[in-house]
Amino acid sequence: MHRELLPRDLGFEVRPGDEASLFAWFLAAFLFGNRISHAAAARTWQVIVREHGCDTPARLCACSHAQLVRMLGEGGYRRYDESTASRLAQLCRTLLDDYGGGILGVHAAAGDRAEFERRLLEFRGVGPVTLRIFMREAGPALFGEG
């Protein structure tokens, strides 16, 4: 069994009220939540965020489907690249259209942690594994738990 990935493994910390770190971790959780090696998921996150600068929902939404597929492939995320690219675009579009562009918007719309988690699970491609990974680090930042 491998150790669970942490934000610091990717070069950042999740901080309360910090949309950039919350979205970075949500993107990482989204990638790590699929059945793919941790190494490929981490590399893909680095490619998307660090190499291509797609570190916000708006920047990811500005990418074409082909660009998203190419970035996923560069990171080694080839097995699910087409479907993951579609889900990633849809996730970012929902954040922009329904939640003011980010995770803090989801938090503001939700009355409590249970509602927040329910809203995240409504995103296509976000299931229980992705939610668990994300909330492990984001829960304390968003809800003062720890």
XYZ file of C-alpha atoms in Angstrom:
146
model
C 0.000 0.000 0.000
C 1.353 3.385 -0.931
C 1.199 6.484 1.202
C -1.634 8.857 0.438
C -0.673 11.866 -1.629
C -0.646 15.225 0.120
C -0.786 18.738 -1.332
C 2.820 19.331 -0.228
C 3.855 16.425 -2.482
C 2.667 18.648 -5.342
C 4.318 21.766 -3.950
C 1.530 23.623 -2.156
C -0.611 23.677 0.988
C -4.404 23.932 1.212
C -5.183 27.141 3.081
C -8.501 28.444 4.474
C -10.165 30.938 2.165
C -7.594 30.376 -0.585
C -9.370 29.518 -3.823
C -6.132 28.758 -5.694
C -5.036 26.059 -3.246
C -8.548 24.621 -2.918
C -8.946 24.313 -6.683
C -5.435 22.890 -7.060
C -6.308 20.195 -4.520
C -9.722 19.555 -6.098
C -8.038 19.019 -9.465
C -5.501 16.673 -7.842
C -8.264 14.735 -6.064
C -10.174 14.514 -9.355
C -7.138 13.004 -11.098
C -6.187 10.715 -8.202
C -9.781 9.529 -7.804
C -9.630 7.548 -11.040
C -8.094 4.106 -11.515
C -4.686 5.249 -12.631
C -1.257 5.075 -11.041
C -0.408 7.732 -8.492
C 2.717 8.575 -10.492
C 0.709 9.210 -13.666
C -1.909 11.251 -11.798
C 0.770 13.379 -10.078
C 2.635 13.911 -13.339
C -0.594 14.852 -15.108
C -1.394 17.394 -12.390
C 2.092 18.893 -12.834
C 1.620 19.070 -16.618
C -1.796 20.768 -16.361
C -0.999 23.191 -13.541
C 2.731 23.873 -13.658
C 3.654 23.359 -17.316
C 0.483 24.696 -18.970
C -0.635 27.140 -16.266
C -4.186 25.806 -16.180
C -4.600 26.451 -12.485
C -8.135 27.903 -12.468
C -11.475 26.693 -13.806
C -11.470 29.595 -16.289
C -8.051 28.653 -17.671
C -9.037 24.996 -17.998
C -12.331 25.958 -19.663
C -10.393 28.002 -22.212
C -8.724 24.794 -23.437
C -10.197 22.833 -26.305
C -11.053 19.162 -25.864
C -7.991 18.291 -27.958
C -5.746 20.437 -25.731
C -7.088 18.752 -22.586
C -6.561 15.298 -24.105
C -3.020 16.279 -25.087
C -2.194 17.507 -21.552
C -3.622 14.347 -20.012
C -1.550 12.277 -22.419
C 1.611 14.241 -21.624
C 1.151 13.315 -17.992
C 0.641 9.639 -18.770
C -3.130 9.720 -18.210
C -3.799 7.953 -21.495
C -6.215 5.226 -20.485
C -9.083 7.623 -19.761
C -7.913 10.735 -21.596
C -11.002 11.334 -23.767
C -13.593 10.790 -21.038
C -11.488 12.562 -18.413
C -11.058 15.582 -20.705
C -14.831 15.785 -21.136
C -15.497 15.466 -17.398
C -12.795 18.027 -16.577
C -14.264 20.567 -19.011
C -17.752 19.969 -17.626
C -16.518 20.289 -14.029
C -14.852 23.643 -14.764
C -17.864 24.897 -16.703
C -20.144 24.041 -13.747
C -17.822 25.833 -11.315
C -17.885 28.915 -13.558
C -21.583 28.892 -14.414
C -23.114 27.754 -11.119
C -20.605 28.670 -8.418
C -18.908 31.911 -9.389
C -15.798 30.163 -10.624
C -14.554 28.058 -7.765
C -14.681 25.825 -4.738
C -15.384 28.741 -2.400
C -18.550 29.347 -4.421
C -19.665 25.780 -3.755
C -18.874 26.339 -0.087
C -20.877 29.587 -0.007
C -23.876 27.908 -1.675
C -23.872 24.986 0.756
C -25.347 25.353 4.210
C -23.041 22.840 5.851
C -20.467 20.149 5.175
C -23.049 17.525 4.187
C -24.588 19.870 1.609
C -21.131 20.846 0.332
C -20.221 17.179 -0.161
C -23.565 16.459 -1.837
C -22.946 19.319 -4.278
C -19.452 18.050 -5.118
C -20.812 14.558 -5.765
C -23.165 16.083 -8.365
C -20.138 16.906 -10.544
C -19.725 14.293 -13.282
C -16.567 12.341 -12.510
C -16.573 13.081 -8.779
C -17.370 10.002 -6.755
C -16.758 8.838 -3.202
C -13.003 8.272 -3.697
C -12.416 11.732 -5.159
C -14.568 13.275 -2.433
C -12.663 11.453 0.332
C -9.284 12.520 -1.066
C -10.411 16.130 -1.423
C -12.126 16.445 1.954
C -9.193 14.893 3.819
C -7.259 18.146 3.268
C -10.013 20.623 2.339
C -12.396 19.761 5.187
C -10.212 21.443 7.831
C -9.606 24.467 5.572
C -13.293 24.906 4.737
C -15.004 23.817 7.922
C -12.381 24.357 10.621
C -12.177 20.658 11.404
C -9.024 18.919 12.172
